[in-house]
mmCIF file of C-alpha atoms in Angstrom:
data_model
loop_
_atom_site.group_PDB
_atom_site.id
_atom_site.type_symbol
_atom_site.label_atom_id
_atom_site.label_comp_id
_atom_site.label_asym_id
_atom_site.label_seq_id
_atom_site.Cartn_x
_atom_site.Cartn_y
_atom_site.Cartn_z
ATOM 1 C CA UNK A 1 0.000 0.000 0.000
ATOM 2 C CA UNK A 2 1.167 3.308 -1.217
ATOM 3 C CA UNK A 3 0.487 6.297 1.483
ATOM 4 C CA UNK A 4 -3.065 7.206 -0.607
ATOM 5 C CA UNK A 5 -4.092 3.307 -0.382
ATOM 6 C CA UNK A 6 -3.887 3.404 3.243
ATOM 7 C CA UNK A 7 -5.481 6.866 3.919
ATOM 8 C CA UNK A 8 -8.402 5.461 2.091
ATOM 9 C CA UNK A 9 -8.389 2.444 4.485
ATOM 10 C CA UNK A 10 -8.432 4.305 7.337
ATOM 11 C CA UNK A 11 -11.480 6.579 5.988
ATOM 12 C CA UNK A 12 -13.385 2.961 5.195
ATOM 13 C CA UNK A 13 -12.748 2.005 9.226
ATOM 14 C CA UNK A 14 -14.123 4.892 10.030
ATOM 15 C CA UNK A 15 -17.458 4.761 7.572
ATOM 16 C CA UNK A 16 -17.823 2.063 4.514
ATOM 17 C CA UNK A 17 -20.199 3.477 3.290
ATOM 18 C CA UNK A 18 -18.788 6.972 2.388
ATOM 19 C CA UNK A 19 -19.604 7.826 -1.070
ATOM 20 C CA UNK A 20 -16.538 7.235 -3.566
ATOM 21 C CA UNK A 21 -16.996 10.613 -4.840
ATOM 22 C CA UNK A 22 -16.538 12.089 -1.188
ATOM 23 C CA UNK A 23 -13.456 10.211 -1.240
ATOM 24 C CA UNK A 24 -12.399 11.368 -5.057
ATOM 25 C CA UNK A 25 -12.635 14.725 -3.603
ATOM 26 C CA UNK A 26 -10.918 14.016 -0.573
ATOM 27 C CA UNK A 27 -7.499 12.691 -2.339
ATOM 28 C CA UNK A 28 -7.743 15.020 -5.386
ATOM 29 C CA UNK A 29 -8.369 11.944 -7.659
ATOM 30 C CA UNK A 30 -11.130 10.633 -10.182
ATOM 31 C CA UNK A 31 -14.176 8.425 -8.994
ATOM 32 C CA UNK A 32 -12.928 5.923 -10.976
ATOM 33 C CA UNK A 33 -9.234 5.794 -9.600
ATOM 34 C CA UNK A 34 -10.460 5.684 -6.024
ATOM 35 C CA UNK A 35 -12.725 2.842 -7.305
ATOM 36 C CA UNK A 36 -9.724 0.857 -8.594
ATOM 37 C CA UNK A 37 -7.714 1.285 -5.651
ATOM 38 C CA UNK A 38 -10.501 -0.154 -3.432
ATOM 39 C CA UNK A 39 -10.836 -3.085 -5.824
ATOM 40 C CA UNK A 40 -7.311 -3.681 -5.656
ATOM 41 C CA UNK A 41 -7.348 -3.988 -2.039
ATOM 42 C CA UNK A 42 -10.556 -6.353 -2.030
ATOM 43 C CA UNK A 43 -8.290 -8.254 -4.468
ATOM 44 C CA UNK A 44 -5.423 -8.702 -2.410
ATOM 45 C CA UNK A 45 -7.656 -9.453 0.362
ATOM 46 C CA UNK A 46 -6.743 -6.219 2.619
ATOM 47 C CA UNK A 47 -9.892 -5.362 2.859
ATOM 48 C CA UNK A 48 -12.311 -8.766 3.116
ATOM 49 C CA UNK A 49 -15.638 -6.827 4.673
ATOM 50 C CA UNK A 50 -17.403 -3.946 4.323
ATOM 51 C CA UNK A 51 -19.761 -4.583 7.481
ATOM 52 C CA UNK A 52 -22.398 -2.927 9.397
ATOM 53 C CA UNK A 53 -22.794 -3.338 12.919
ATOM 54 C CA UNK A 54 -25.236 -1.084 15.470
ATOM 55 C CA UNK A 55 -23.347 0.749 17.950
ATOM 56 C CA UNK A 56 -22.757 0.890 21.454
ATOM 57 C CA UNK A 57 -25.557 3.433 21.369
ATOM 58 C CA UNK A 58 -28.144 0.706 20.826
ATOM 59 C CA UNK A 59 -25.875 -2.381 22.752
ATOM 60 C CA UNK A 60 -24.308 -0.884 25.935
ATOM 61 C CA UNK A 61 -21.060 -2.487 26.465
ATOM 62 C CA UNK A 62 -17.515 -1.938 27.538
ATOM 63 C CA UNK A 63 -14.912 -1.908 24.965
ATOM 64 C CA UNK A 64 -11.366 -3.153 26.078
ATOM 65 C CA UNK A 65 -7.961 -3.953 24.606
ATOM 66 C CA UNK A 66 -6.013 -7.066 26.207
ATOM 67 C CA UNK A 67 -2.440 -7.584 25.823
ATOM 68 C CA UNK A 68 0.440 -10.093 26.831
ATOM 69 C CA UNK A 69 3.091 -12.388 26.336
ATOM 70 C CA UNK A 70 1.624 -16.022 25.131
ATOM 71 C CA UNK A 71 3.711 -19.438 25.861
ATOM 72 C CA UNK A 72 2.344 -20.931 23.698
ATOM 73 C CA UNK A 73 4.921 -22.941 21.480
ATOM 74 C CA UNK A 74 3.108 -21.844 18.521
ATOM 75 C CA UNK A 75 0.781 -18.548 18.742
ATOM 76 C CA UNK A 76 -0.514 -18.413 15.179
ATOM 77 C CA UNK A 77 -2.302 -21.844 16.131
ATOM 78 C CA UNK A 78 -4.257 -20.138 19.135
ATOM 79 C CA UNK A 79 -5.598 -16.979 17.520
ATOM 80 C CA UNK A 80 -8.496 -18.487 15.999
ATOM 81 C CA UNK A 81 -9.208 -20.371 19.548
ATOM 82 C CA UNK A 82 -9.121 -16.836 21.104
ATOM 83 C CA UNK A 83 -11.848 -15.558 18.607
ATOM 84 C CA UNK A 84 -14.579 -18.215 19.461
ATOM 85 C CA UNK A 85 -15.015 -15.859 22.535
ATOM 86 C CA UNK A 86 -18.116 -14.291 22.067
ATOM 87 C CA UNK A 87 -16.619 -11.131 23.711
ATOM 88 C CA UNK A 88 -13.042 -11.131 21.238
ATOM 89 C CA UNK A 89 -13.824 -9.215 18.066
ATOM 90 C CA UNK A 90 -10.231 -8.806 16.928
ATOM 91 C CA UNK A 91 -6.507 -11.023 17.683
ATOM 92 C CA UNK A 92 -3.841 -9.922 16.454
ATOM 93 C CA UNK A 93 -0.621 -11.652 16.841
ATOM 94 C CA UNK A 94 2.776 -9.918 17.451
ATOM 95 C CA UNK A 95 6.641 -9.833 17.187
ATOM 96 C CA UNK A 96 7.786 -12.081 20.545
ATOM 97 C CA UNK A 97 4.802 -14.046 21.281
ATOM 98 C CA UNK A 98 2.903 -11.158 22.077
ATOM 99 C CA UNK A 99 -0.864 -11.406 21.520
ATOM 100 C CA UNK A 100 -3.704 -8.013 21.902
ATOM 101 C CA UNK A 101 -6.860 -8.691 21.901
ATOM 102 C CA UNK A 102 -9.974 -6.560 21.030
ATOM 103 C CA UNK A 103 -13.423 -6.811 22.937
ATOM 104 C CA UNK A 104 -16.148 -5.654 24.309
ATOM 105 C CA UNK A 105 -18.029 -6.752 27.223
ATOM 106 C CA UNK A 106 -21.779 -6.295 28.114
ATOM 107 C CA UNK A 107 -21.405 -5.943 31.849
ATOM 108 C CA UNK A 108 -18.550 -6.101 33.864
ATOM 109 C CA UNK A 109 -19.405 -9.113 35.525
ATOM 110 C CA UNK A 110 -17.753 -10.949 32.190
ATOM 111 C CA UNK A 111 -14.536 -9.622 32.548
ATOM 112 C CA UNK A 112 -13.491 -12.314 35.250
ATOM 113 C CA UNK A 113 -14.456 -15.048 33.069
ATOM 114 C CA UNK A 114 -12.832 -13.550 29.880
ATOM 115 C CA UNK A 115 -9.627 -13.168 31.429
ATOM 116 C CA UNK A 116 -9.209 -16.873 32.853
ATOM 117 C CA UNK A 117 -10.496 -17.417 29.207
ATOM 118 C CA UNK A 118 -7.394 -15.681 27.625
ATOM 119 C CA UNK A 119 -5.013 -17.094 30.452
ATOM 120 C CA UNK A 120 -6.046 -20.646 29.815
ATOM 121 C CA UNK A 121 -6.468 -20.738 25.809
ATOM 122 C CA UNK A 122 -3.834 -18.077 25.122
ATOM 123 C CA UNK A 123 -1.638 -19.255 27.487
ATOM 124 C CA UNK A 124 -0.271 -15.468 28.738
ATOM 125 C CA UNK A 125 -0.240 -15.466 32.125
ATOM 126 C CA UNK A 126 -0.763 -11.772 33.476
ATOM 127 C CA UNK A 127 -2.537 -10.141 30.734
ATOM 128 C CA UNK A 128 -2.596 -6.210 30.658
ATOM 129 C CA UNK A 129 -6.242 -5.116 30.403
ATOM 130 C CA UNK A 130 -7.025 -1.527 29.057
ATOM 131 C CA UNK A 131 -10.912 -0.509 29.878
ATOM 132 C CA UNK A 132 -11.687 2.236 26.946
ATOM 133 C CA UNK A 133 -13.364 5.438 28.088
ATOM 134 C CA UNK A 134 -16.734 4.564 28.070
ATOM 135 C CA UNK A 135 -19.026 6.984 25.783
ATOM 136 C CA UNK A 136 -20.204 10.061 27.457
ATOM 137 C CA UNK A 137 -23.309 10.500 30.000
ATOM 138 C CA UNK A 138 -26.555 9.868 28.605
ATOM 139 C CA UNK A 139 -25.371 7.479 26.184
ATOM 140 C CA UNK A 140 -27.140 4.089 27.182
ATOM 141 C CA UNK A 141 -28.391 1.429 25.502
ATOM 142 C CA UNK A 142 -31.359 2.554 23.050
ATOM 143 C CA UNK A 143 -33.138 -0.252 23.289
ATOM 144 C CA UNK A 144 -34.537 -3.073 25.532
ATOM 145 C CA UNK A 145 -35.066 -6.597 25.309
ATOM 146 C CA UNK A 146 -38.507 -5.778 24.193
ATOM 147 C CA UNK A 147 -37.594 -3.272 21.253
ATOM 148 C CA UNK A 148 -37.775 -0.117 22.979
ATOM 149 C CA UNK A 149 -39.323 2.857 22.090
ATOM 150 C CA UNK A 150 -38.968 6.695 22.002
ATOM 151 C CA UNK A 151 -36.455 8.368 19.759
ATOM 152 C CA UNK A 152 -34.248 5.512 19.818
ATOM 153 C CA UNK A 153 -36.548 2.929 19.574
ATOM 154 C CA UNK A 154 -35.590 0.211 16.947
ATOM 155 C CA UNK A 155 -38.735 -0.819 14.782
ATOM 156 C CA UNK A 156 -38.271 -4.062 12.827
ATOM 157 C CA UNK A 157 -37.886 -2.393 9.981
ATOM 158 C CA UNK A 158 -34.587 -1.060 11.148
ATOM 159 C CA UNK A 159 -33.247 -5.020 12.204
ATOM 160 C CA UNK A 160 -34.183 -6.163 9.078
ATOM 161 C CA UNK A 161 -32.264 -3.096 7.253
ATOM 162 C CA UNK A 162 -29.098 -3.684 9.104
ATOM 163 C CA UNK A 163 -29.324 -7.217 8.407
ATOM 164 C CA UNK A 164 -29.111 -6.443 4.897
ATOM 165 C CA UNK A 165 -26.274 -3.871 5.022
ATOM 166 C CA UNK A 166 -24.426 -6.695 7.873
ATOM 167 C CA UNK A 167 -22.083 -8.422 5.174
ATOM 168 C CA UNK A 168 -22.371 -5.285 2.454
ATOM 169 C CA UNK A 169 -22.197 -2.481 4.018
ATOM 170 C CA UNK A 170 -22.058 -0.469 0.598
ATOM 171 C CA UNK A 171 -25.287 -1.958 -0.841
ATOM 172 C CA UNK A 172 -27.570 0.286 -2.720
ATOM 173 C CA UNK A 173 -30.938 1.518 -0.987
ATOM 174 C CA UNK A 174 -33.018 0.012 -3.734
ATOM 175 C CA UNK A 175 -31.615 -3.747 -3.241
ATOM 176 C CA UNK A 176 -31.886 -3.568 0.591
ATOM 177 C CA UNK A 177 -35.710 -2.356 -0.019
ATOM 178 C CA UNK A 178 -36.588 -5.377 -2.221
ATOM 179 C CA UNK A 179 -34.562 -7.990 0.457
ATOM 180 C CA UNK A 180 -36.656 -5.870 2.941
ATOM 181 C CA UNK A 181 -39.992 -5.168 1.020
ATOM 182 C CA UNK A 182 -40.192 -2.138 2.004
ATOM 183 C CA UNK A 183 -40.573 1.103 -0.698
ATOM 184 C CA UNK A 184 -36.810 2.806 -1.467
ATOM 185 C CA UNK A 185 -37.974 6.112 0.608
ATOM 186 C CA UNK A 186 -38.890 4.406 3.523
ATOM 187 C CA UNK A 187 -35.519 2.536 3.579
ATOM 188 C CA UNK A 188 -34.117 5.698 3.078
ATOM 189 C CA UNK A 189 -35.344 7.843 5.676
ATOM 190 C CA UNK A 190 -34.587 4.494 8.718
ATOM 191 C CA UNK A 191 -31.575 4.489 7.460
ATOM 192 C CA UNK A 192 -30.828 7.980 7.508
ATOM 193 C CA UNK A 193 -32.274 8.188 11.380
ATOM 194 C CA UNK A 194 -30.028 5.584 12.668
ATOM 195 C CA UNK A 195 -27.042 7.196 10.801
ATOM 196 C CA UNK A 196 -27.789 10.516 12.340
ATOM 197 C CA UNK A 197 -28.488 9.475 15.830
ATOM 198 C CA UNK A 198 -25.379 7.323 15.546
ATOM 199 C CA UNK A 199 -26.689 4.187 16.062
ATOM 200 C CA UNK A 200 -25.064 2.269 13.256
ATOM 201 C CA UNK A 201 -21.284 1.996 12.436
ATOM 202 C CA UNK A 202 -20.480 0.880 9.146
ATOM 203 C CA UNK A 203 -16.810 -0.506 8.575
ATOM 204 C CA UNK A 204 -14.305 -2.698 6.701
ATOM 205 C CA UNK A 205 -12.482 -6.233 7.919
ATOM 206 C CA UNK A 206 -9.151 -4.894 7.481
ATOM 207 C CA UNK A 207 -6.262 -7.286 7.138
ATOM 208 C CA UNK A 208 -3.049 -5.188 6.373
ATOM 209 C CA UNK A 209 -0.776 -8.142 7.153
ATOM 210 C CA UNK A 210 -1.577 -9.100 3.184
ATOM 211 C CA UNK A 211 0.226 -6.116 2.259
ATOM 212 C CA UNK A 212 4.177 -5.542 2.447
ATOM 213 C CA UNK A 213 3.417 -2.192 5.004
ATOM 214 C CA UNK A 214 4.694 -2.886 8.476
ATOM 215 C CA UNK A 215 2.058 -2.167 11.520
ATOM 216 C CA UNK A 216 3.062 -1.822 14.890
ATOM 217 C CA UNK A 217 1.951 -0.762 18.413
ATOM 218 C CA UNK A 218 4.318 1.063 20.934
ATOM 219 C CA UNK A 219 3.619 0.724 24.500
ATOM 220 C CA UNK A 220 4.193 3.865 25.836
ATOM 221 C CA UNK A 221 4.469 4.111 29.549
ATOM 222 C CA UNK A 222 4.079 8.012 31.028
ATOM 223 C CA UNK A 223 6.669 9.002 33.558
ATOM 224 C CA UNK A 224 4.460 9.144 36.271
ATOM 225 C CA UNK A 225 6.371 12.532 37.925
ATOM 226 C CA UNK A 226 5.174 14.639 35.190
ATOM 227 C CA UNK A 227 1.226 14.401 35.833
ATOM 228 C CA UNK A 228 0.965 14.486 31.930
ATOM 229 C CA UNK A 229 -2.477 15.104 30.299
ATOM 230 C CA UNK A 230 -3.119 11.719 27.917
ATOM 231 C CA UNK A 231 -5.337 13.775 25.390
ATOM 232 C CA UNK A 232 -3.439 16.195 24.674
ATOM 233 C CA UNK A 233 0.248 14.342 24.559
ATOM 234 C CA UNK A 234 -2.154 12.007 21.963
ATOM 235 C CA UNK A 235 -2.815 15.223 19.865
ATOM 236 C CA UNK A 236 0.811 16.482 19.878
ATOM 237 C CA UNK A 237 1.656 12.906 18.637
ATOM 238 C CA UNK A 238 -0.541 13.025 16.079
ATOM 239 C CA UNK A 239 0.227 16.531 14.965
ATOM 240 C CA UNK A 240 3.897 15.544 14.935
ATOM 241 C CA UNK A 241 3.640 11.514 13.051
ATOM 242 C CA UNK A 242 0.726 12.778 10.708
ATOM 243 C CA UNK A 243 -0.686 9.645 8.633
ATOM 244 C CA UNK A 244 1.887 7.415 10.459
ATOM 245 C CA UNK A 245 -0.086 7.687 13.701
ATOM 246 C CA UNK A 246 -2.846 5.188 12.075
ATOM 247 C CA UNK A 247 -4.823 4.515 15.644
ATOM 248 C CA UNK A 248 -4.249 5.022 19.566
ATOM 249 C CA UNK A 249 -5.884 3.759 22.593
ATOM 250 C CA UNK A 250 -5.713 5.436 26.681
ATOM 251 C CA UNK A 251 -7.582 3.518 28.909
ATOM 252 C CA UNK A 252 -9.568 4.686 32.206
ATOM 253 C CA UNK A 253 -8.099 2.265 34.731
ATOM 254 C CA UNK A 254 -4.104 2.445 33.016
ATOM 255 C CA UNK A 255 -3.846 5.890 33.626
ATOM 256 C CA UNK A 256 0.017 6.105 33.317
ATOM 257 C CA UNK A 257 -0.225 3.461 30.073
ATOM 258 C CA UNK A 258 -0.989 4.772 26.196
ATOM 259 C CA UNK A 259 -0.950 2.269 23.063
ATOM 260 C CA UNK A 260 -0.317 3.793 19.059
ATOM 261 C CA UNK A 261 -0.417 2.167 16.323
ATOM 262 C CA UNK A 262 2.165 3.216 13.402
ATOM 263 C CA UNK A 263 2.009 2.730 9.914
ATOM 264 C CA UNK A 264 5.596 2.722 8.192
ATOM 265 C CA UNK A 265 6.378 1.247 4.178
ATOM 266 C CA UNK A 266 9.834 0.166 5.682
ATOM 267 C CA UNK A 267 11.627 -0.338 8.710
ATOM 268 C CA UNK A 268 14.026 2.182 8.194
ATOM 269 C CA UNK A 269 10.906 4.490 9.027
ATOM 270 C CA UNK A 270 9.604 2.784 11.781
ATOM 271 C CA UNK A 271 13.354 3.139 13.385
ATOM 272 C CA UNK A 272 12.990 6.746 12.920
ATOM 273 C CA UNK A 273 9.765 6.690 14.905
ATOM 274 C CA UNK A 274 10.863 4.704 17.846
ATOM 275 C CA UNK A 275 13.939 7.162 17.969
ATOM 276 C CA UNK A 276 12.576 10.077 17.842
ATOM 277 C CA UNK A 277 9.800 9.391 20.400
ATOM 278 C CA UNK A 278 11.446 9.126 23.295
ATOM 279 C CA UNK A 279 11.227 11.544 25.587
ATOM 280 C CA UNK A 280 11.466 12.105 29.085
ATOM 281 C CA UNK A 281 7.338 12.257 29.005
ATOM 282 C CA UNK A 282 8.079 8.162 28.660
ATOM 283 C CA UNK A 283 9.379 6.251 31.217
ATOM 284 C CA UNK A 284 9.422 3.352 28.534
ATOM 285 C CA UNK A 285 9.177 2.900 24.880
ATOM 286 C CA UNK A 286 8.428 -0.315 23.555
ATOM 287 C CA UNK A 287 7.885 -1.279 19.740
ATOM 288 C CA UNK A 288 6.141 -4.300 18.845
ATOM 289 C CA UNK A 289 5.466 -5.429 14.951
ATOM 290 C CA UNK A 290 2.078 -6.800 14.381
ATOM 291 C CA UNK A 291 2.542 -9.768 12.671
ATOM 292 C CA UNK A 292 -0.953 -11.288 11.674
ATOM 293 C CA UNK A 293 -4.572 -11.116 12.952
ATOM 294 C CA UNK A 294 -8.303 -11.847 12.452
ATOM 295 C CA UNK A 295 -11.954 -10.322 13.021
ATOM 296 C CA UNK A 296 -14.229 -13.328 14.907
ATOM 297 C CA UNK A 297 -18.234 -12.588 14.839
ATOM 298 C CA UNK A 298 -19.116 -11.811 18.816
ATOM 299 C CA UNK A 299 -22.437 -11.425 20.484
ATOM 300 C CA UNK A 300 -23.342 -8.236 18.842
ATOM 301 C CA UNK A 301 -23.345 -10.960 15.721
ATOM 302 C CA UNK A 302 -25.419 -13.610 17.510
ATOM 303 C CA UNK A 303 -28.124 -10.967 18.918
ATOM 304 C CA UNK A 304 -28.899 -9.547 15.372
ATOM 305 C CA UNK A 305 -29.384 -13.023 14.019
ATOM 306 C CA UNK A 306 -31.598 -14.040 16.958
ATOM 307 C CA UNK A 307 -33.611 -10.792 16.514
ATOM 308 C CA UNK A 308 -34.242 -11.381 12.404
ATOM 309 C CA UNK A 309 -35.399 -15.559 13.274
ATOM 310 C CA UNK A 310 -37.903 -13.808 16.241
ATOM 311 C CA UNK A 311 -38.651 -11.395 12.996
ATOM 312 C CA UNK A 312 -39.455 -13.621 10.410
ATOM 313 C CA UNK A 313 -41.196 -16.461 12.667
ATOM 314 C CA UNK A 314 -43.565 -13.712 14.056
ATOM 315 C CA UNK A 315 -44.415 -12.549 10.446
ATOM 316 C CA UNK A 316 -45.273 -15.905 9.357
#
């Protein structure tokens, strides 16, 4: 991936469905060349899924990031053991034996259980665990059991929509109205409610590990003397690494703890990085190169599919 291909990756993570003529304009380039840089990527498989999931605006969960050394003898073996956790959305294998793992949990009362899970299958034996900020007051789930109601009450209509858009997020109003039957401006305007209330989140399966680009995550430990403000170290970083910063993560309960993920096309790059970011802000530095990973389906997957078989056997 050239520095364009993996700008436009990044803007799919963040919304799969934005129109390729947003994009177009966003790089300077024609619909068409965007087009055949996406294909490209679906071709070499770095991009397997454009998905669509609801958010944690209609499921209220925990997100988290896990991280440690595995003993296992080999670690590629284990990751797809690690994603038949309901709660693991994302495993990601590093350079020595490290594992991260990506999840979210509905209540905290999992976590105790999805820890000994990781100790036992991945075989790390003190696992870091990173609790993400959770999302600001007021933001609960928008929906109960039932189907709610009010102004974030999910009609049917709105399951069976994201069930369309699930495995293509990019599918045109028109064919999720037929799968639906439902008329194209009624599609339109659910679909445009639970985009502006936020409570869909359309993405890709990204899998940059098919491409020759090297990913990696520093651990960055804060000197803990220097009562450093997270947020704003995280924009200087970003201000200073520009498209190289490709994701970060600070974490409620780690307070003196920060993980960023950089994007570099050689390692002559990412030496410059881990050089030129320490500081005395960090009592350590450490680079790790991602190696390989996977996306697993989770609950979020299994409660959608429950809700469309409740769906379809009460409309029979």
């Amino acid at each position: 991936m050239d520095g364009i291909d993996f700008a436009i990756c990044i803007s799919l993570i963040m919304n799969s469905r934005v129109p390729y003529r947003q994009l177009a304009e966003k790089f300077n380039m024609s619909v068409n060349s965007i087009h055949k840089r996406i294909k490209n990527l679906v071709k070499l498989g770095v991009i397997e899924r454009f998905f669509t999931q609801f958010s944690g605006l209609v499921h209220s969960f925990t997100s988290m990031v896990m991280f440690g050394t595995s003993n296992a003898i080999d670690v590629e073996e284990i990751l797809p053991n690690l994603g038949n956790h309901e709660c693991i959305y994302n495993v990601t294998q590093a350079s020595s034996n490290l594992i991260y793992l990506h999840a979210r949990i509905r209540s905290i009362n999992e976590l105790e259980s999805l820890v000994s899970f990781v100790k036992q299958v991945g075989e790390v034996d003190k696992p870091n665990i990173g609790l993400i900020p959770e999302l600001p007051d007021g933001a609960g789930p928008a929906i109960e059991e039932t189907g709610g109601s009010g102004d974030r009450g999910l009609s049917n209509l709105d399951f069976l929509i994201v069930n369309s858009l699930k495995d293509n997020s990019r599918k045109l109003i028109t064919e999720v109205a037929q799968e639906v039957r439902a008329s194209t401006k009624t599609v339109k305007r659910r679909l445009t409610r639970l985009i502006e209330k936020n409570l869909v989140h359309f993405s890709i399966d990204w899998y940059p590990d098919k491409s020759n680009d090297i990913l990696s995550i520093f651990i960055l430990k804060l000197n803990p003397h220097l009562n450093l403000d997270k947020m704003n170290l995280m924009r200087t970083l970003r201000k200073q690494y520009g498209q190289n910063l490709a994701f970060s993560w600070v974490f409620s309960n780690l307070p003196n703890l920060m993980l960023v993920c950089f994007w570099t096309n050689t390692m002559k790059e990412l030496q410059r990085i881990e050089s030129s970011i320490k500081s005395e802000k960090f009592e350590s530095v450490t680079a790790t190169i991602l190696l390989r990973g996977a996306n697993y389906p989770t609950w979020q997957d299994k409660y959608l599919e429950a809700k469309i078989k409740e769906i379809n056997a009460n409309s029979n």
